[in-house]
Coordinates of C-alpha atoms and ligand atoms in Angstrom, one line a residue:
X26 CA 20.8 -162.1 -60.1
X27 CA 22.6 -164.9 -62.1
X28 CA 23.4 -168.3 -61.4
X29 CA 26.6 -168.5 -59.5
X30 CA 28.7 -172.0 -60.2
X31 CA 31.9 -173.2 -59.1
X32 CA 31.5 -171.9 -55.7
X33 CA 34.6 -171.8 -53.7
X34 CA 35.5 -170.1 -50.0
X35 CA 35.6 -166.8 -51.4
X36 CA 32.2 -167.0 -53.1
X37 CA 30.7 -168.3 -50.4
X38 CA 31.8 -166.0 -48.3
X39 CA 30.5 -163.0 -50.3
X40 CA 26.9 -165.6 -50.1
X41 CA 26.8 -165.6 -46.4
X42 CA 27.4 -161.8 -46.6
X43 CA 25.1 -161.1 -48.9
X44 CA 22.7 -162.8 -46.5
X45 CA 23.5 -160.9 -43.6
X46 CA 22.7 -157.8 -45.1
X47 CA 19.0 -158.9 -45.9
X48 CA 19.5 -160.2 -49.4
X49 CA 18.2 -163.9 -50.4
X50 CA 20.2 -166.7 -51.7
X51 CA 19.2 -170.1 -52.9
X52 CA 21.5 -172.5 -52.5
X53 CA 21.9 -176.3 -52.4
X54 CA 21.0 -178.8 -50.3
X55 CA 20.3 -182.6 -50.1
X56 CA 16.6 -183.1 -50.4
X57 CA 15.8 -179.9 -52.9
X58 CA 17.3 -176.1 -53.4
X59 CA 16.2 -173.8 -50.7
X60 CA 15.3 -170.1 -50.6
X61 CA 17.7 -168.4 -47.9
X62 CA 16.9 -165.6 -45.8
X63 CA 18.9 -164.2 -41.9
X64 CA 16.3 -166.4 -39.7
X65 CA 15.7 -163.2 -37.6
X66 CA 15.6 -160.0 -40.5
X67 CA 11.9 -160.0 -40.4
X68 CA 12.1 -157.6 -43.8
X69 CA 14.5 -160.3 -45.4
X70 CA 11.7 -163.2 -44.6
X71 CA 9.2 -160.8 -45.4
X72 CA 10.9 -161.3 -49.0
X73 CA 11.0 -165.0 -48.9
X74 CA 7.0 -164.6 -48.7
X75 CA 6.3 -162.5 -51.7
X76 CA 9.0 -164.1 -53.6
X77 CA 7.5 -167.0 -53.4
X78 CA 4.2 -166.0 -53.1
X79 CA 3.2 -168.2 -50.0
X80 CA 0.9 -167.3 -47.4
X81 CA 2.6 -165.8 -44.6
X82 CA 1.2 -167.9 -41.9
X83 CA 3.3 -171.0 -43.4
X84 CA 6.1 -171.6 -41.3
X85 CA 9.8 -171.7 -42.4
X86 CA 12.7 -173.8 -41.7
X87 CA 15.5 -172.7 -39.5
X88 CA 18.5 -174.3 -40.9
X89 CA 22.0 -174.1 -39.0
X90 CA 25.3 -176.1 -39.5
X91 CA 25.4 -178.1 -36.5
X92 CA 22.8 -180.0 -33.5
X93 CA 24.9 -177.7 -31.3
X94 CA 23.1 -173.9 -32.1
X95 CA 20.4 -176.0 -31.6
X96 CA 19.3 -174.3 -28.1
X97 CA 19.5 -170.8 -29.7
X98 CA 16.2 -171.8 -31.2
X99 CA 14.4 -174.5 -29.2
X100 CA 13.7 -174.8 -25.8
X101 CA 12.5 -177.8 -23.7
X102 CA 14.3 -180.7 -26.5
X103 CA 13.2 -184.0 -25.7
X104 CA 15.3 -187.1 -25.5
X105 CA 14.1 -188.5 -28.1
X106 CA 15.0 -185.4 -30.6
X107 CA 18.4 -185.9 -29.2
X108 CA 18.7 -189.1 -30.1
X109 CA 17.4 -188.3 -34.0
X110 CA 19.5 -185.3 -34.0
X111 CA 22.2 -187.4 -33.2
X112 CA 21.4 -190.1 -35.6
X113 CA 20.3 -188.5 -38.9
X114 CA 21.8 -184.8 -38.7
X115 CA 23.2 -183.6 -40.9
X116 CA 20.8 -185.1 -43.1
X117 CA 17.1 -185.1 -44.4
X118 CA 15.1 -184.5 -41.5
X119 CA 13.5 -181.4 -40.0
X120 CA 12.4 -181.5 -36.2
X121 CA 10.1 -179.6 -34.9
X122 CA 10.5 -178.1 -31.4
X123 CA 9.2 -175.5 -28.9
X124 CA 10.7 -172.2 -29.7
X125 CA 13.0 -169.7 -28.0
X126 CA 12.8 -166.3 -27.8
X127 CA 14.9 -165.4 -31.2
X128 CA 12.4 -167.5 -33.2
X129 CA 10.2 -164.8 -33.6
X130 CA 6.1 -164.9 -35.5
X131 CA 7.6 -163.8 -39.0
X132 CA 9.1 -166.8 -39.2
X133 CA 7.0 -169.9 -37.3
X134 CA 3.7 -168.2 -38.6
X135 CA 2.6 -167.5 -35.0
X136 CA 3.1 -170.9 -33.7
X137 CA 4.6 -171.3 -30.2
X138 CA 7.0 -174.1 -32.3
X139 CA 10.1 -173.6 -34.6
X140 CA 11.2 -176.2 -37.4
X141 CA 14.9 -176.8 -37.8
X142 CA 16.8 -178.6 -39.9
X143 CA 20.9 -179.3 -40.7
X144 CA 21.3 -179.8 -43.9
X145 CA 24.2 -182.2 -45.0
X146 CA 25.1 -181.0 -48.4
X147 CA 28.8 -179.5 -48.4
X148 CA 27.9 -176.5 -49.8
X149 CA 25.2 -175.9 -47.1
X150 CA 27.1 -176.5 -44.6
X151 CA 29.9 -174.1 -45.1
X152 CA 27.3 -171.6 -46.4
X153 CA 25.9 -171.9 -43.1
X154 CA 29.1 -172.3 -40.8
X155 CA 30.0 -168.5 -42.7
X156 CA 27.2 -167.0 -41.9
X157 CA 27.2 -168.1 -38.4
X158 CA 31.1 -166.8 -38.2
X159 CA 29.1 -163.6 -39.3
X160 CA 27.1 -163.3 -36.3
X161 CA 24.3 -164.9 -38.0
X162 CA 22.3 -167.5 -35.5
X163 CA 20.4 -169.4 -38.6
X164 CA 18.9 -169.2 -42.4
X165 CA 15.3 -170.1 -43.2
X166 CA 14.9 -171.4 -46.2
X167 CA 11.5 -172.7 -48.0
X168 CA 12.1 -174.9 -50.9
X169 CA 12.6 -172.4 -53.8
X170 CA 9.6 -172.5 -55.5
X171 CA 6.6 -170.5 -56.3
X172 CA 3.5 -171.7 -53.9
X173 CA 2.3 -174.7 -54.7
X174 CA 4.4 -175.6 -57.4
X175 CA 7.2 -178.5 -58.0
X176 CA 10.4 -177.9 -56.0
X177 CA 13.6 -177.2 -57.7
X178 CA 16.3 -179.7 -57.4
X179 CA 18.9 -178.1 -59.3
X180 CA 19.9 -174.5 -59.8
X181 CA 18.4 -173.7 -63.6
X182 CA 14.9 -175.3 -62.1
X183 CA 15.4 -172.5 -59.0
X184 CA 16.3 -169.6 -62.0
X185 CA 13.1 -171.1 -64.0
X186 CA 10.7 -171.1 -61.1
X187 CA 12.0 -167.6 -59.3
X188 CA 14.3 -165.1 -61.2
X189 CA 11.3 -163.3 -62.2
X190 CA 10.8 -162.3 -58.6
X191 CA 14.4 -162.4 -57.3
X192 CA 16.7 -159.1 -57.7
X193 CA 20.1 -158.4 -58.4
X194 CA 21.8 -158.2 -55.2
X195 CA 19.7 -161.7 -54.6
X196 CA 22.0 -164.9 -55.9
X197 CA 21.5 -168.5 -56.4
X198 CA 24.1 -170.7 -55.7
X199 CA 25.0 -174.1 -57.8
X200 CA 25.9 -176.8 -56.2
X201 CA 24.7 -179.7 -58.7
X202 CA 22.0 -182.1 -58.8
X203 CA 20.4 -182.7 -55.3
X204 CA 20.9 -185.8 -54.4
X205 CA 17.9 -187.1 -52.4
X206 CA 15.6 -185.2 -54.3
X207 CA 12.9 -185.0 -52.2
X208 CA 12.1 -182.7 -48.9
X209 CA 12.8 -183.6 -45.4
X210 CA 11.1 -185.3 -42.6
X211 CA 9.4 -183.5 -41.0
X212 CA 8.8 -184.5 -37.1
X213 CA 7.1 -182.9 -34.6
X214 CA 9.1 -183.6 -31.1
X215 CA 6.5 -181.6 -29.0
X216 CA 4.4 -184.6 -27.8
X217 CA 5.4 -187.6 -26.0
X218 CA 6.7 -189.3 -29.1
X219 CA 7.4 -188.2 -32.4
X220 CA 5.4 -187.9 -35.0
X221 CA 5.9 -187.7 -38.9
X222 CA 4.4 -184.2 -40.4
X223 CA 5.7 -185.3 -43.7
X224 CA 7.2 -188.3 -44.8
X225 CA 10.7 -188.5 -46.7
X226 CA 13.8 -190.5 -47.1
X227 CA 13.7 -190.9 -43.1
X228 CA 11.0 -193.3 -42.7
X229 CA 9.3 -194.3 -39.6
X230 CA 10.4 -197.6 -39.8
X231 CA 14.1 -196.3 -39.3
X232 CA 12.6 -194.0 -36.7
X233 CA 10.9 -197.0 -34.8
X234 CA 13.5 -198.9 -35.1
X235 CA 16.5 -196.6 -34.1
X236 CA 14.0 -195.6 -30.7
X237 CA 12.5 -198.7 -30.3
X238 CA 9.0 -197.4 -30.1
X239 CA 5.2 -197.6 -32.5
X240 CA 4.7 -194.8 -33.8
X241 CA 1.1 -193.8 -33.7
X242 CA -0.3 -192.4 -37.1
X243 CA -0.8 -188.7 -37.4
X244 CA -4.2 -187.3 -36.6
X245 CA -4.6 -185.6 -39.2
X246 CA -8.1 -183.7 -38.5
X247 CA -7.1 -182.9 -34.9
X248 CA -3.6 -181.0 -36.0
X249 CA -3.7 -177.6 -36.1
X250 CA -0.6 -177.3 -37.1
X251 CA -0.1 -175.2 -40.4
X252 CA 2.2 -176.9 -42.9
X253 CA 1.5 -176.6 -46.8
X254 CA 2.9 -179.8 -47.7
X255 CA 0.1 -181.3 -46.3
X256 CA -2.5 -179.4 -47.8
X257 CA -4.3 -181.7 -50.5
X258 CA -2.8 -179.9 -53.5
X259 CA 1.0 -179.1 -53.6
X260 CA 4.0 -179.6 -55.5
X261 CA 2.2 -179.4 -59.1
X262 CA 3.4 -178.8 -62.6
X263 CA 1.4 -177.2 -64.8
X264 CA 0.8 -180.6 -66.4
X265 CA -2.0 -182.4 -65.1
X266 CA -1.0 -185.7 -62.7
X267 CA -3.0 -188.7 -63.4
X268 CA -1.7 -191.5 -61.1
X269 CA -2.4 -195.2 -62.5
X270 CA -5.1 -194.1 -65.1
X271 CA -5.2 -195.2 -69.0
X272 CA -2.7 -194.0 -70.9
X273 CA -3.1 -191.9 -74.2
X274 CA -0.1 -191.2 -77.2
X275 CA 0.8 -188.0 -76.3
X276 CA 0.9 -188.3 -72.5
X277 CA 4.3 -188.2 -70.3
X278 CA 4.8 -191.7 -68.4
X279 CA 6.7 -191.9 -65.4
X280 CA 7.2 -195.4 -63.2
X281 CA 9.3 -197.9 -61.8
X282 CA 12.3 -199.3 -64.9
X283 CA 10.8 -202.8 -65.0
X284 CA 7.3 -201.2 -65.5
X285 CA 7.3 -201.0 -69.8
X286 CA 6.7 -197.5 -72.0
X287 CA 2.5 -197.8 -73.2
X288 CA 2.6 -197.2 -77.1
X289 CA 2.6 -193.4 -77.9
X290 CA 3.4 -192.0 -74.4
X291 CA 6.6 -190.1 -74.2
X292 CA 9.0 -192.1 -71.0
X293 CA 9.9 -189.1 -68.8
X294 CA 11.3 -191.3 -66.0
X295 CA 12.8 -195.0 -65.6
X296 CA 14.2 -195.1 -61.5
X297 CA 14.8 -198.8 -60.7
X298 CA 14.1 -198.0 -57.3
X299 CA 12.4 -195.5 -54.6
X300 CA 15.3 -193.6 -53.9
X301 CA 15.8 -193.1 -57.3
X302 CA 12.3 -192.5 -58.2
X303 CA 12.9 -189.7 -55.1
X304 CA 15.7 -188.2 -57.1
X305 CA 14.8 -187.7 -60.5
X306 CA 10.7 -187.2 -59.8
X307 CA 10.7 -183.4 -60.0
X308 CA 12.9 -183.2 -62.8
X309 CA 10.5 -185.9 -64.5
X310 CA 7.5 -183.1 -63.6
X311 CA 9.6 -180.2 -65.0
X312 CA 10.4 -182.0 -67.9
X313 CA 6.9 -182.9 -68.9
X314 CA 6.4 -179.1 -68.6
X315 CA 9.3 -177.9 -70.3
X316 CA 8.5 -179.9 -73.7
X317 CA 5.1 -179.1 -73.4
X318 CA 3.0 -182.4 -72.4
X319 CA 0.2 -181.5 -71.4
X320 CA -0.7 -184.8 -69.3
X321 CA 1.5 -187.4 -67.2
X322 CA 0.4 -190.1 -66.5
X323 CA 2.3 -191.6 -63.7
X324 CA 2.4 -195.3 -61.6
X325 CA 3.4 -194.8 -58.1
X326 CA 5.9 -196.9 -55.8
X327 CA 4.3 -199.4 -53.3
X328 CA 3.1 -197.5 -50.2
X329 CA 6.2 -199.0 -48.1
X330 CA 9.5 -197.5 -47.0
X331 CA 10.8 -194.2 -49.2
X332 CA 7.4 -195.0 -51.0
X333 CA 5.0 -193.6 -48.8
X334 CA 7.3 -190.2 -49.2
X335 CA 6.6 -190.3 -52.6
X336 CA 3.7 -191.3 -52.6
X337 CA 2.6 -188.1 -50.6
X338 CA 4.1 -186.1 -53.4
X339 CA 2.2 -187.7 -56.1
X340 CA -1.1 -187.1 -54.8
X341 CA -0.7 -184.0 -53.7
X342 CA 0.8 -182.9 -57.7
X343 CA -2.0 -184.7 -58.9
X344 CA -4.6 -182.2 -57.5
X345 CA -4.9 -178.7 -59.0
X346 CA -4.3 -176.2 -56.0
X347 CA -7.6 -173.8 -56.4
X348 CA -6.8 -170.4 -54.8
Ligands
TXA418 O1 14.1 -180.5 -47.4 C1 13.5 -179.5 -46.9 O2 12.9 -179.5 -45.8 C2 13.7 -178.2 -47.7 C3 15.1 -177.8 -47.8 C4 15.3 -176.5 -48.5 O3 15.6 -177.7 -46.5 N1 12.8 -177.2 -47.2 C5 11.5 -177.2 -47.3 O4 10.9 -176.1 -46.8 O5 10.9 -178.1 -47.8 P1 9.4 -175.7 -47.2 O6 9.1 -174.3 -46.5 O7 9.1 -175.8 -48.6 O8 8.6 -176.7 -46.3 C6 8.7 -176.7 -44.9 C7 7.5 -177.3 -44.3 C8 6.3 -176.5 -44.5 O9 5.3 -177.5 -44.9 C9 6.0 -175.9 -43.2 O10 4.6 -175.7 -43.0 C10 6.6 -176.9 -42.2 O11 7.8 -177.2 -42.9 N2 6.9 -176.2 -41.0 C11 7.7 -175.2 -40.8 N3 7.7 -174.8 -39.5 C12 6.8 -175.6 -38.9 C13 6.4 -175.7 -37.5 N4 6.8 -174.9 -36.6 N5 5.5 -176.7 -37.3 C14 5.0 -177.5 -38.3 N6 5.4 -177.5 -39.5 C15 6.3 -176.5 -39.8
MG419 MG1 8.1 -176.4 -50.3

C-alpha cells in the first residue's frame, strides 16, 4: 500500500478495479480524503470498520457520480432534496434519505435511511463514474481516519493516520490539498423539511434561502439518529484543544490573521477568513501534533455562516473522546 500520485485514466481505472474486487482506496475529495469501499461487499465495509476502528453501527456515506443513480439507493425523495440535489451537487453536501433495497444494514448501521453524497472533486468523480462503468452501483467512504481522530485532508495525513491498518492490495490515491477542507452537510430529507445533521460549507442560510423556508433547529435529544460527528468528542488531535483560554509560551495558536501571535506561542494557523480557516484547520491540528505541541490554544470564528461548521469541529476536538 503506497501513495499513488499523478493519477491518470489508466490509474484510476486499476483504482476502481481494485475496489470492485473488495479492496479499499482512499481517495480525494472536496471537503476531506475518504476511505472507499463497493457500497454493497459487506466483507469490503466490514474492512472500512476495523480499519478505522469505528463502531459498526455508524453509518457510511454512499457516494456516486451523479443525482441520477440516485433512486438505486433512496426511495420516496422529496421535492425539496431535488431541489438541493439540483442546487449543490456535485458538491459538499450529504442528504439523507429513505433507503432502497441495495442499501443494506452493513452499511446504514440498521437504520431504515441511507446517506448519499456526490462528491465534486475531479478525481472523485471519474473514480466513481469507473467504477460504476464496472457494474459497481456506489462507494462508501468515511472520512479516512482512525475513530475519533482529525480527518485527513491530503494524502500523507491519510498514509499517517491509516497505513498501519491498510494492506497492500489497499491504495490511497493523491489528488492534492482538499479544497474545502471540512466535511459535508449533512441533511436529513426524511421529515417535512430539511434539517442540518452537521453543519459545513452549505449553511442553512443558503438552504433557507435557495427553498425559501425557516429552518427549525435540530432536536437534538429527540434524534435517534446515530452519527459520530455529533457525539460530544470527535475530530481530536492528540494535542489538547483549549478554545479562547490564556495562552502559555509553548502552546500552538490558531485564529483569524488580524487576530495577533501571544508572546511565546508557536502560530500554527493565520486564515483571513472562514472558508479559509475551513481549509487549513486540520492541517493546523496535525501540525501541532506532528512538532510535538502539546497544547493549542485556539480562538474560534463568530458563530455565523461557515462559522457555525467550524465551530462544531472545534468543540468537539476540544473534548478528549473517553472510550
Ligand atoms: O465530506 C464528507 O462527508 C466526507 C467525505 C469523504 O465524503 N465523509 C465523511 O464521512 O465525513 P464520515 O463517515 O466520516 O461521516 C459521515 C457521517 C457520520 O457522522 C454518519 O453517522 C453520518 O454521516 N451518517 C451516515 N449515514 C447516515 C444516516 N443514514 N443517517 C444519519 N447520519 C448518517
Ligand atoms: Mg469522519
Amino acid at each position: 500500500m503506497a501513495i499513488i500520485s499523478n493519477c491518470n485514466a489508466s490509474i484510476i481505472k486499476d483504482a476502481a478495479l481494485a475496489l470492485k474486487q473488495g479492496h479499499l482506496v482512499a481517495f480525494p475529495t472536496e471537503t476531506v480524503y475518504g476511505l472507499g469501499a463497493d457500497a454493497t461487499n459487506e466483507k469490503a465495509v466490514a474492512r472500512i470498520y476495523e480499519v478505522k476502528g469505528r463502531p459498526t453501527d455508524h453509518p457510511l456515506i454512499v457516494h456516486i457520480s451523479s443525482m441520477e443513480l440516485m433512486d438505486k439507493w433512496a426511495s420516496e425523495i422529496p421535492e425539496f432534496a431535488i431541489k438541493l440535489a439540483r442546487a449543490f451537487w456535485p458538491g459538499p453536501m450529504t442528504l439523507v434519505l429513505k433507503r432502497t433495497e441495495i442499501a443494506k444494514d452493513f452499511i446504514t448501521g440498521g437504520q431504515d435511511t441511507v446517506a448519499i453524497r456526490v462528491p465534486s472533486h475531479t478525481l472523485a468523480n471519474q473514480f466513481l463514474k469507473e467504477f460504476e462503468s464496472l457494474g459497481g452501483y456506489g462507494v462508501v467512504a468515511p472520512s479516512a481516519n482512525r475513530f475519533g481522530k482529525v480527518s485527513p485532508t491530503n494524502s500523507q495525513a491519510v498514509e499517517e493516520e491509516l497505513s498501519n491498518f491498510l494492506s497492500e492490495n489497499d491504495q490511497i490515491l493523491d489528488g492534492g490539498q482538499s479544497q474545502i477542507g471540512i466535511e459535508s452537510t449533512i441533511i436529513d430529507c426524511t421529515k417535512d423539511i430539511p434539517i442540518i445533521l452537521r453543519p459545513g460549507i452549505i449553511t442553512s442560510e443558503m438552504i433557507e434561502s435557495f427553498l425559501s423556508i425557516d429552518l427549525t433547529k435540530l432536536d437534538l435529544e429527540s434524534n435517534k439518529i446515530m452519527v459520530p460527528g455529533l457525539l460530544e468528542a470527535h475530530y481530536s488531535p492528540n494535542a489538547r484543544v483549549i478554545l479562547n483560554g490564556i495562552p502559555q509560551p509553548g502552546d500552538g495558536f490558531i485564529a483569524l490573521a488580524d487576530i495577533p501571535t501571544p508572546t511565546g506561542t508557536v502560530r500554527l494557523a493565520s486564515p483571513k477568513d472562514n472558508t479559509g480557516y475551513a481549509y487549513c484547520i486540520y492541517n493546523a491540528l496535525r501540525l501541532a501534533d506532528s512538532i510535538g505541541i502539546k497544547t493549542v490554544q485556539v480562538i474560534p470564528p463568530v458563530q455565523q455562516g461557515v462559522g457555525i461548521a467550524i465551530n462544531n469541529r472545534l468543540i468537539k476536538a476540544a473534548k478528549k473522546i473517553s472510550i
